[in-house]
mmCIF file of N, CA and C in Angstrom:
data_model
loop_
_atom_site.group_PDB
_atom_site.id
_atom_site.type_symbol
_atom_site.label_atom_id
_atom_site.label_comp_id
_atom_site.label_asym_id
_atom_site.label_seq_id
_atom_site.Cartn_x
_atom_site.Cartn_y
_atom_site.Cartn_z
ATOM 1 N N GLN A 24 30.839 -1.466 -76.900
ATOM 2 C CA GLN A 24 29.611 -0.734 -76.694
ATOM 3 C C GLN A 24 29.543 0.454 -77.640
ATOM 4 N N VAL A 25 28.353 0.715 -78.137
ATOM 5 C CA VAL A 25 28.091 1.885 -78.960
ATOM 6 C C VAL A 25 27.252 2.837 -78.125
ATOM 7 N N GLN A 26 27.783 4.000 -77.854
ATOM 8 C CA GLN A 26 27.055 5.007 -77.104
ATOM 9 C C GLN A 26 26.524 6.068 -78.058
ATOM 10 N N LEU A 27 25.248 6.366 -77.921
ATOM 11 C CA LEU A 27 24.577 7.307 -78.797
ATOM 12 C C LEU A 27 24.054 8.481 -77.986
ATOM 13 N N VAL A 28 24.285 9.678 -78.482
ATOM 14 C CA VAL A 28 23.848 10.886 -77.806
ATOM 15 C C VAL A 28 23.114 11.770 -78.795
ATOM 16 N N GLU A 29 21.841 12.049 -78.509
ATOM 17 C CA GLU A 29 21.036 12.909 -79.362
ATOM 18 C C GLU A 29 21.146 14.357 -78.918
ATOM 19 N N SER A 30 20.916 15.246 -79.864
ATOM 20 C CA SER A 30 20.871 16.663 -79.567
ATOM 21 C C SER A 30 20.015 17.352 -80.618
ATOM 22 N N GLY A 31 19.622 18.569 -80.334
ATOM 23 C CA GLY A 31 18.885 19.366 -81.297
ATOM 24 C C GLY A 31 17.395 19.464 -81.053
ATOM 25 N N GLY A 32 16.898 18.813 -80.016
ATOM 26 C CA GLY A 32 15.487 18.908 -79.719
ATOM 27 C C GLY A 32 15.123 20.281 -79.189
ATOM 28 N N GLY A 33 13.832 20.525 -79.101
ATOM 29 C CA GLY A 33 13.385 21.802 -78.594
ATOM 30 C C GLY A 33 11.917 22.035 -78.847
ATOM 31 N N LEU A 34 11.486 23.246 -78.575
ATOM 32 C CA LEU A 34 10.100 23.657 -78.758
ATOM 33 C C LEU A 34 9.988 24.491 -80.018
ATOM 34 N N VAL A 35 9.086 24.103 -80.900
ATOM 35 C CA VAL A 35 8.875 24.820 -82.150
ATOM 36 C C VAL A 35 7.384 24.972 -82.400
ATOM 37 N N GLN A 36 7.063 25.821 -83.355
ATOM 38 C CA GLN A 36 5.683 26.001 -83.760
ATOM 39 C C GLN A 36 5.347 25.081 -84.926
ATOM 40 N N ALA A 37 4.081 24.773 -85.061
ATOM 41 C CA ALA A 37 3.634 23.968 -86.188
ATOM 42 C C ALA A 37 4.082 24.612 -87.495
ATOM 43 N N GLY A 38 4.593 23.788 -88.393
ATOM 44 C CA GLY A 38 5.100 24.263 -89.663
ATOM 45 C C GLY A 38 6.592 24.516 -89.673
ATOM 46 N N ASP A 39 7.204 24.562 -88.511
ATOM 47 C CA ASP A 39 8.637 24.804 -88.416
ATOM 48 C C ASP A 39 9.435 23.540 -88.728
ATOM 49 N N SER A 40 10.743 23.717 -88.789
ATOM 50 C CA SER A 40 11.669 22.624 -89.036
ATOM 51 C C SER A 40 12.673 22.528 -87.905
ATOM 52 N N LEU A 41 13.228 21.358 -87.756
ATOM 53 C CA LEU A 41 14.198 21.108 -86.707
ATOM 54 C C LEU A 41 15.126 19.997 -87.168
ATOM 55 N N ARG A 42 16.393 20.106 -86.834
ATOM 56 C CA ARG A 42 17.342 19.048 -87.153
ATOM 57 C C ARG A 42 17.857 18.413 -85.879
ATOM 58 N N LEU A 43 17.639 17.123 -85.774
ATOM 59 C CA LEU A 43 18.159 16.354 -84.665
ATOM 60 C C LEU A 43 19.464 15.690 -85.078
ATOM 61 N N SER A 44 20.373 15.589 -84.145
ATOM 62 C CA SER A 44 21.653 14.946 -84.393
ATOM 63 C C SER A 44 21.864 13.823 -83.400
ATOM 64 N N CYS A 45 22.572 12.821 -83.829
ATOM 65 C CA CYS A 45 22.930 11.710 -82.964
ATOM 66 C C CYS A 45 24.369 11.344 -83.255
ATOM 67 N N THR A 46 25.199 11.458 -82.258
ATOM 68 C CA THR A 46 26.612 11.145 -82.402
ATOM 69 C C THR A 46 26.916 9.824 -81.712
ATOM 70 N N ALA A 47 27.626 8.967 -82.416
ATOM 71 C CA ALA A 47 27.955 7.644 -81.908
ATOM 72 C C ALA A 47 29.426 7.579 -81.519
ATOM 73 N N SER A 48 29.676 6.976 -80.400
ATOM 74 C CA SER A 48 31.044 6.790 -79.920
ATOM 75 C C SER A 48 31.521 5.393 -80.301
ATOM 76 N N THR A 49 31.898 5.255 -81.561
ATOM 77 C CA THR A 49 32.406 3.983 -82.054
ATOM 78 C C THR A 49 33.211 4.215 -83.316
ATOM 79 N N VAL A 50 34.264 3.437 -83.478
ATOM 80 C CA VAL A 50 35.084 3.547 -84.674
ATOM 81 C C VAL A 50 34.483 2.785 -85.841
ATOM 82 N N THR A 51 33.444 1.974 -85.575
ATOM 83 C CA THR A 51 32.784 1.200 -86.617
ATOM 84 C C THR A 51 31.405 1.748 -86.940
ATOM 85 N N PHE A 52 31.203 3.025 -86.728
ATOM 86 C CA PHE A 52 29.911 3.646 -86.975
ATOM 87 C C PHE A 52 29.405 3.354 -88.378
ATOM 88 N N GLY A 53 30.293 3.377 -89.351
ATOM 89 C CA GLY A 53 29.895 3.168 -90.729
ATOM 90 C C GLY A 53 29.379 1.771 -91.029
ATOM 91 N N SER A 54 29.530 0.850 -90.115
ATOM 92 C CA SER A 54 29.068 -0.520 -90.303
ATOM 93 C C SER A 54 27.690 -0.775 -89.711
ATOM 94 N N TYR A 55 27.058 0.240 -89.174
ATOM 95 C CA TYR A 55 25.767 0.093 -88.516
ATOM 96 C C TYR A 55 24.667 0.802 -89.280
ATOM 97 N N THR A 56 23.530 0.132 -89.351
ATOM 98 C CA THR A 56 22.317 0.812 -89.762
ATOM 99 C C THR A 56 21.862 1.710 -88.615
ATOM 100 N N MET A 57 21.549 2.940 -88.936
ATOM 101 C CA MET A 57 21.099 3.894 -87.941
ATOM 102 C C MET A 57 19.642 4.233 -88.173
ATOM 103 N N ALA A 58 18.940 4.473 -87.096
ATOM 104 C CA ALA A 58 17.515 4.744 -87.205
ATOM 105 C C ALA A 58 17.077 5.742 -86.158
ATOM 106 N N TRP A 59 15.931 6.325 -86.413
ATOM 107 C CA TRP A 59 15.246 7.173 -85.453
ATOM 108 C C TRP A 59 13.885 6.584 -85.143
ATOM 109 N N PHE A 60 13.565 6.555 -83.873
ATOM 110 C CA PHE A 60 12.243 6.184 -83.393
ATOM 111 C C PHE A 60 11.723 7.316 -82.526
ATOM 112 N N ARG A 61 10.438 7.321 -82.314
ATOM 113 C CA ARG A 61 9.864 8.303 -81.404
ATOM 114 C C ARG A 61 8.817 7.637 -80.524
ATOM 115 N N GLN A 62 8.598 8.253 -79.371
ATOM 116 C CA GLN A 62 7.676 7.672 -78.418
ATOM 117 C C GLN A 62 7.090 8.753 -77.526
ATOM 118 N N THR A 63 5.803 8.637 -77.270
ATOM 119 C CA THR A 63 5.119 9.498 -76.327
ATOM 120 C C THR A 63 4.620 8.639 -75.176
ATOM 121 N N PRO A 64 4.389 9.232 -74.009
ATOM 122 C CA PRO A 64 3.925 8.444 -72.872
ATOM 123 C C PRO A 64 2.665 7.662 -73.187
ATOM 124 N N GLY A 65 2.675 6.392 -72.847
ATOM 125 C CA GLY A 65 1.525 5.540 -73.090
ATOM 126 C C GLY A 65 1.419 4.999 -74.495
ATOM 127 N N LYS A 66 2.348 5.362 -75.362
ATOM 128 C CA LYS A 66 2.327 4.900 -76.743
ATOM 129 C C LYS A 66 3.492 3.971 -77.016
ATOM 130 N N GLU A 67 3.343 3.139 -78.038
ATOM 131 C CA GLU A 67 4.429 2.272 -78.459
ATOM 132 C C GLU A 67 5.483 3.083 -79.197
ATOM 133 N N ARG A 68 6.693 2.607 -79.138
ATOM 134 C CA ARG A 68 7.766 3.262 -79.861
ATOM 135 C C ARG A 68 7.531 3.113 -81.362
ATOM 136 N N GLU A 69 7.568 4.216 -82.072
ATOM 137 C CA GLU A 69 7.210 4.268 -83.478
ATOM 138 C C GLU A 69 8.440 4.480 -84.353
ATOM 139 N N PHE A 70 8.532 3.699 -85.403
ATOM 140 C CA PHE A 70 9.608 3.860 -86.364
ATOM 141 C C PHE A 70 9.447 5.162 -87.127
ATOM 142 N N VAL A 71 10.530 5.906 -87.249
ATOM 143 C CA VAL A 71 10.521 7.173 -87.961
ATOM 144 C C VAL A 71 11.308 7.085 -89.259
ATOM 145 N N ALA A 72 12.549 6.658 -89.172
ATOM 146 C CA ALA A 72 13.398 6.597 -90.355
ATOM 147 C C ALA A 72 14.625 5.760 -90.059
ATOM 148 N N ALA A 73 15.221 5.207 -91.105
ATOM 149 C CA ALA A 73 16.445 4.441 -90.978
ATOM 150 C C ALA A 73 17.317 4.663 -92.202
ATOM 151 N N ILE A 74 18.608 4.508 -92.007
ATOM 152 C CA ILE A 74 19.553 4.636 -93.106
ATOM 153 C C ILE A 74 20.539 3.486 -93.022
ATOM 154 N N ASP A 75 20.696 2.783 -94.130
ATOM 155 C CA ASP A 75 21.516 1.590 -94.184
ATOM 156 C C ASP A 75 22.997 1.941 -94.232
ATOM 157 N N TRP A 76 23.820 1.053 -93.690
ATOM 158 C CA TRP A 76 25.261 1.303 -93.674
ATOM 159 C C TRP A 76 25.920 0.953 -94.994
ATOM 160 N N ARG A 77 25.275 0.098 -95.793
ATOM 161 C CA ARG A 77 25.886 -0.397 -97.020
ATOM 162 C C ARG A 77 25.904 0.639 -98.130
ATOM 163 N N ASP A 78 24.753 1.222 -98.396
ATOM 164 C CA ASP A 78 24.644 2.137 -99.523
ATOM 165 C C ASP A 78 23.852 3.400 -99.189
ATOM 166 N N SER A 79 23.594 3.636 -97.919
ATOM 167 C CA SER A 79 22.849 4.805 -97.456
ATOM 168 C C SER A 79 21.403 4.813 -97.927
ATOM 169 N N THR A 80 20.879 3.645 -98.264
ATOM 170 C CA THR A 80 19.460 3.542 -98.571
ATOM 171 C C THR A 80 18.642 3.934 -97.352
ATOM 172 N N THR A 81 17.594 4.700 -97.564
ATOM 173 C CA THR A 81 16.785 5.198 -96.457
ATOM 174 C C THR A 81 15.364 4.672 -96.514
ATOM 175 N N ARG A 82 14.745 4.615 -95.357
ATOM 176 C CA ARG A 82 13.344 4.272 -95.214
ATOM 177 C C ARG A 82 12.711 5.255 -94.242
ATOM 178 N N ASP A 83 11.490 5.636 -94.530
ATOM 179 C CA ASP A 83 10.765 6.566 -93.688
ATOM 180 C C ASP A 83 9.454 5.951 -93.229
ATOM 181 N N GLY A 84 9.078 6.257 -92.012
ATOM 182 C CA GLY A 84 7.785 5.824 -91.530
ATOM 183 C C GLY A 84 6.668 6.523 -92.280
ATOM 184 N N ASP A 85 5.532 5.849 -92.373
ATOM 185 C CA ASP A 85 4.418 6.400 -93.138
ATOM 186 C C ASP A 85 3.971 7.765 -92.626
ATOM 187 N N SER A 86 4.035 7.972 -91.331
ATOM 188 C CA SER A 86 3.543 9.203 -90.757
ATOM 189 C C SER A 86 4.433 10.407 -91.032
ATOM 190 N N VAL A 87 5.659 10.178 -91.502
ATOM 191 C CA VAL A 87 6.590 11.282 -91.716
ATOM 192 C C VAL A 87 7.089 11.371 -93.147
ATOM 193 N N LYS A 88 6.629 10.498 -94.014
ATOM 194 C CA LYS A 88 7.076 10.530 -95.406
ATOM 195 C C LYS A 88 6.776 11.870 -96.047
ATOM 196 N N GLY A 89 7.783 12.378 -96.740
ATOM 197 C CA GLY A 89 7.639 13.665 -97.384
ATOM 198 C C GLY A 89 7.944 14.836 -96.487
ATOM 199 N N ARG A 90 8.128 14.593 -95.201
ATOM 200 C CA ARG A 90 8.399 15.670 -94.251
ATOM 201 C C ARG A 90 9.738 15.512 -93.540
ATOM 202 N N PHE A 91 10.100 14.290 -93.220
ATOM 203 C CA PHE A 91 11.345 14.032 -92.508
ATOM 204 C C PHE A 91 12.359 13.389 -93.438
ATOM 205 N N PHE A 92 13.633 13.639 -93.170
ATOM 206 C CA PHE A 92 14.702 13.074 -93.978
ATOM 207 C C PHE A 92 15.869 12.700 -93.087
ATOM 208 N N ILE A 93 16.370 11.480 -93.256
ATOM 209 C CA ILE A 93 17.488 11.002 -92.467
ATOM 210 C C ILE A 93 18.751 11.021 -93.314
ATOM 211 N N SER A 94 19.855 11.371 -92.705
ATOM 212 C CA SER A 94 21.141 11.354 -93.382
ATOM 213 C C SER A 94 22.216 10.987 -92.372
ATOM 214 N N ARG A 95 23.396 10.675 -92.871
ATOM 215 C CA ARG A 95 24.484 10.325 -91.975
ATOM 216 C C ARG A 95 25.800 10.862 -92.501
ATOM 217 N N ASP A 96 26.697 11.128 -91.592
ATOM 218 C CA ASP A 96 28.046 11.559 -91.893
ATOM 219 C C ASP A 96 28.973 10.613 -91.145
ATOM 220 N N ASN A 97 29.458 9.612 -91.851
ATOM 221 C CA ASN A 97 30.275 8.598 -91.192
ATOM 222 C C ASN A 97 31.580 9.171 -90.648
ATOM 223 N N GLY A 98 32.115 10.161 -91.337
ATOM 224 C CA GLY A 98 33.338 10.780 -90.863
ATOM 225 C C GLY A 98 33.168 11.449 -89.517
ATOM 226 N N ALA A 99 31.960 11.929 -89.248
ATOM 227 C CA ALA A 99 31.657 12.583 -87.984
ATOM 228 C C ALA A 99 30.933 11.665 -87.015
ATOM 229 N N ASN A 100 30.737 10.418 -87.397
ATOM 230 C CA ASN A 100 30.007 9.452 -86.569
ATOM 231 C C ASN A 100 28.650 10.006 -86.146
ATOM 232 N N THR A 101 27.962 10.616 -87.079
ATOM 233 C CA THR A 101 26.733 11.319 -86.761
ATOM 234 C C THR A 101 25.633 10.979 -87.751
ATOM 235 N N VAL A 102 24.439 10.796 -87.231
ATOM 236 C CA VAL A 102 23.254 10.630 -88.051
ATOM 237 C C VAL A 102 22.308 11.779 -87.727
ATOM 238 N N TYR A 103 21.616 12.256 -88.744
ATOM 239 C CA TYR A 103 20.730 13.392 -88.594
ATOM 240 C C TYR A 103 19.301 13.010 -88.938
ATOM 241 N N LEU A 104 18.379 13.697 -88.320
ATOM 242 C CA LEU A 104 16.987 13.633 -88.708
ATOM 243 C C LEU A 104 16.529 15.053 -88.992
ATOM 244 N N HIS A 105 16.246 15.308 -90.239
ATOM 245 C CA HIS A 105 15.776 16.616 -90.668
ATOM 246 C C HIS A 105 14.248 16.581 -90.671
ATOM 247 N N THR A 106 13.660 17.378 -89.843
ATOM 248 C CA THR A 106 12.210 17.400 -89.732
ATOM 249 C C THR A 106 11.674 18.692 -90.327
ATOM 250 N N ASN A 107 10.635 18.564 -91.128
ATOM 251 C CA ASN A 107 10.015 19.701 -91.777
ATOM 252 C C ASN A 107 8.507 19.637 -91.588
ATOM 253 N N SER A 108 7.880 20.778 -91.721
ATOM 254 C CA SER A 108 6.418 20.860 -91.605
ATOM 255 C C SER A 108 5.935 20.151 -90.353
ATOM 256 N N LEU A 109 6.577 20.437 -89.256
ATOM 257 C CA LEU A 109 6.240 19.769 -88.013
ATOM 258 C C LEU A 109 4.808 20.058 -87.588
ATOM 259 N N GLN A 110 4.178 19.049 -87.055
ATOM 260 C CA GLN A 110 2.814 19.130 -86.585
ATOM 261 C C GLN A 110 2.775 18.813 -85.096
ATOM 262 N N ALA A 111 1.693 19.203 -84.454
ATOM 263 C CA ALA A 111 1.559 18.948 -83.036
ATOM 264 C C ALA A 111 1.673 17.458 -82.725
ATOM 265 N N GLU A 112 1.186 16.627 -83.621
ATOM 266 C CA GLU A 112 1.245 15.185 -83.416
ATOM 267 C C GLU A 112 2.659 14.631 -83.504
ATOM 268 N N ASP A 113 3.611 15.431 -83.954
ATOM 269 C CA ASP A 113 5.008 15.009 -83.988
ATOM 270 C C ASP A 113 5.686 15.177 -82.637
ATOM 271 N N THR A 114 5.021 15.799 -81.703
ATOM 272 C CA THR A 114 5.573 15.956 -80.371
ATOM 273 C C THR A 114 5.865 14.591 -79.765
ATOM 274 N N ALA A 115 7.101 14.382 -79.364
ATOM 275 C CA ALA A 115 7.502 13.081 -78.837
ATOM 276 C C ALA A 115 8.946 13.148 -78.378
ATOM 277 N N GLY A 116 9.365 12.102 -77.687
ATOM 278 C CA GLY A 116 10.772 11.887 -77.457
ATOM 279 C C GLY A 116 11.343 11.150 -78.654
ATOM 280 N N TYR A 117 12.412 11.668 -79.193
ATOM 281 C CA TYR A 117 13.027 11.073 -80.372
ATOM 282 C C TYR A 117 14.318 10.377 -79.973
ATOM 283 N N TYR A 118 14.436 9.126 -80.368
ATOM 284 C CA TYR A 118 15.558 8.293 -79.986
ATOM 285 C C TYR A 118 16.291 7.804 -81.225
ATOM 286 N N CYS A 119 17.598 7.892 -81.202
ATOM 287 C CA CYS A 119 18.356 7.267 -82.267
ATOM 288 C C CYS A 119 18.809 5.892 -81.814
ATOM 289 N N ALA A 120 19.007 5.016 -82.776
ATOM 290 C CA ALA A 120 19.346 3.636 -82.486
ATOM 291 C C ALA A 120 20.294 3.104 -83.541
ATOM 292 N N ALA A 121 21.068 2.114 -83.157
ATOM 293 C CA ALA A 121 22.029 1.493 -84.057
ATOM 294 C C ALA A 121 21.835 -0.013 -84.065
ATOM 295 N N SER A 122 21.962 -0.592 -85.232
ATOM 296 C CA SER A 122 21.844 -2.033 -85.403
ATOM 297 C C SER A 122 22.850 -2.503 -86.423
ATOM 298 N N TYR A 123 23.527 -3.591 -86.108
ATOM 299 C CA TYR A 123 24.479 -4.134 -87.065
ATOM 300 C C TYR A 123 23.767 -4.677 -88.291
ATOM 301 N N TRP A 124 22.573 -5.246 -88.099
ATOM 302 C CA TRP A 124 21.833 -5.872 -89.197
ATOM 303 C C TRP A 124 20.717 -5.011 -89.744
ATOM 304 N N GLY A 125 20.269 -4.032 -88.996
ATOM 305 C CA GLY A 125 19.213 -3.162 -89.463
ATOM 306 C C GLY A 125 17.834 -3.735 -89.236
ATOM 307 N N GLY A 126 16.840 -2.958 -89.621
ATOM 308 C CA GLY A 126 15.457 -3.364 -89.463
ATOM 309 C C GLY A 126 14.555 -2.168 -89.283
ATOM 310 N N LEU A 127 13.269 -2.454 -89.210
ATOM 311 C CA LEU A 127 12.267 -1.401 -89.097
ATOM 312 C C LEU A 127 11.517 -1.444 -87.771
ATOM 313 N N THR A 128 11.931 -2.312 -86.881
ATOM 314 C CA THR A 128 11.298 -2.410 -85.577
ATOM 315 C C THR A 128 12.320 -2.165 -84.484
ATOM 316 N N ALA A 129 11.860 -1.629 -83.380
ATOM 317 C CA ALA A 129 12.752 -1.308 -82.276
ATOM 318 C C ALA A 129 13.469 -2.536 -81.744
ATOM 319 N N GLN A 130 12.829 -3.685 -81.829
ATOM 320 C CA GLN A 130 13.414 -4.910 -81.311
ATOM 321 C C GLN A 130 14.697 -5.301 -82.026
ATOM 322 N N LYS A 131 14.890 -4.829 -83.228
ATOM 323 C CA LYS A 131 16.059 -5.190 -84.014
ATOM 324 C C LYS A 131 17.269 -4.313 -83.741
ATOM 325 N N TYR A 132 17.107 -3.318 -82.911
ATOM 326 C CA TYR A 132 18.201 -2.397 -82.652
ATOM 327 C C TYR A 132 18.862 -2.684 -81.321
ATOM 328 N N ASP A 133 20.166 -2.622 -81.326
ATOM 329 C CA ASP A 133 20.970 -3.048 -80.192
ATOM 330 C C ASP A 133 21.367 -1.913 -79.259
ATOM 331 N N TYR A 134 21.510 -0.731 -79.800
ATOM 332 C CA TYR A 134 21.997 0.399 -79.021
ATOM 333 C C TYR A 134 21.068 1.582 -79.179
ATOM 334 N N TRP A 135 20.867 2.298 -78.079
ATOM 335 C CA TRP A 135 19.926 3.400 -78.048
ATOM 336 C C TRP A 135 20.493 4.606 -77.332
ATOM 337 N N GLY A 136 20.121 5.774 -77.834
ATOM 338 C CA GLY A 136 20.398 6.988 -77.113
ATOM 339 C C GLY A 136 19.338 7.224 -76.055
ATOM 340 N N LEU A 137 19.542 8.233 -75.240
ATOM 341 C CA LEU A 137 18.604 8.540 -74.168
ATOM 342 C C LEU A 137 17.419 9.380 -74.627
ATOM 343 N N GLY A 138 17.482 9.905 -75.822
ATOM 344 C CA GLY A 138 16.360 10.609 -76.389
ATOM 345 C C GLY A 138 16.504 12.119 -76.371
ATOM 346 N N ALA A 139 15.806 12.753 -77.285
ATOM 347 C CA ALA A 139 15.716 14.206 -77.359
ATOM 348 C C ALA A 139 14.257 14.581 -77.512
ATOM 349 N N GLN A 140 13.811 15.528 -76.731
ATOM 350 C CA GLN A 140 12.407 15.919 -76.753
ATOM 351 C C GLN A 140 12.147 16.949 -77.832
ATOM 352 N N VAL A 141 11.110 16.686 -78.609
ATOM 353 C CA VAL A 141 10.629 17.638 -79.598
ATOM 354 C C VAL A 141 9.192 17.974 -79.244
ATOM 355 N N ALA A 142 8.922 19.232 -79.044
ATOM 356 C CA ALA A 142 7.579 19.694 -78.717
ATOM 357 C C ALA A 142 7.130 20.683 -79.777
ATOM 358 N N VAL A 143 5.990 20.410 -80.371
ATOM 359 C CA VAL A 143 5.453 21.246 -81.434
ATOM 360 C C VAL A 143 4.153 21.860 -80.944
ATOM 361 N N SER A 144 4.106 23.159 -80.900
ATOM 362 C CA SER A 144 2.913 23.860 -80.459
ATOM 363 C C SER A 144 2.077 24.259 -81.662
ATOM 364 N N SER A 145 0.775 24.152 -81.507
ATOM 365 C CA SER A 145 -0.130 24.514 -82.582
ATOM 366 C C SER A 145 -0.654 25.920 -82.423
#
């Protein structure tokens, strides 16, 4: 089992930045594609960003391109989501996920954290 724990959420003002962290409890962390998704009540889970285990290639969702950046530290079993220029519409629960094969949809991910809340006030 891969257990994922997010941290770093909170309340910020529009235009602020926030760094979310996700720590994985696995010795094979470096073999997994890691991703961030977000979800608000009544909405579908939305892809935010992913980072590949092979070469650290990253992908960003259209709604966050140019503002959010994903990175990973395999030695620390941690993946980060660096958020910048936050907007009120970015308010959501942010979930990290792990997949052995990777992908851009939530269905392709096998392990999930419980989420971290990010609230952006305008």
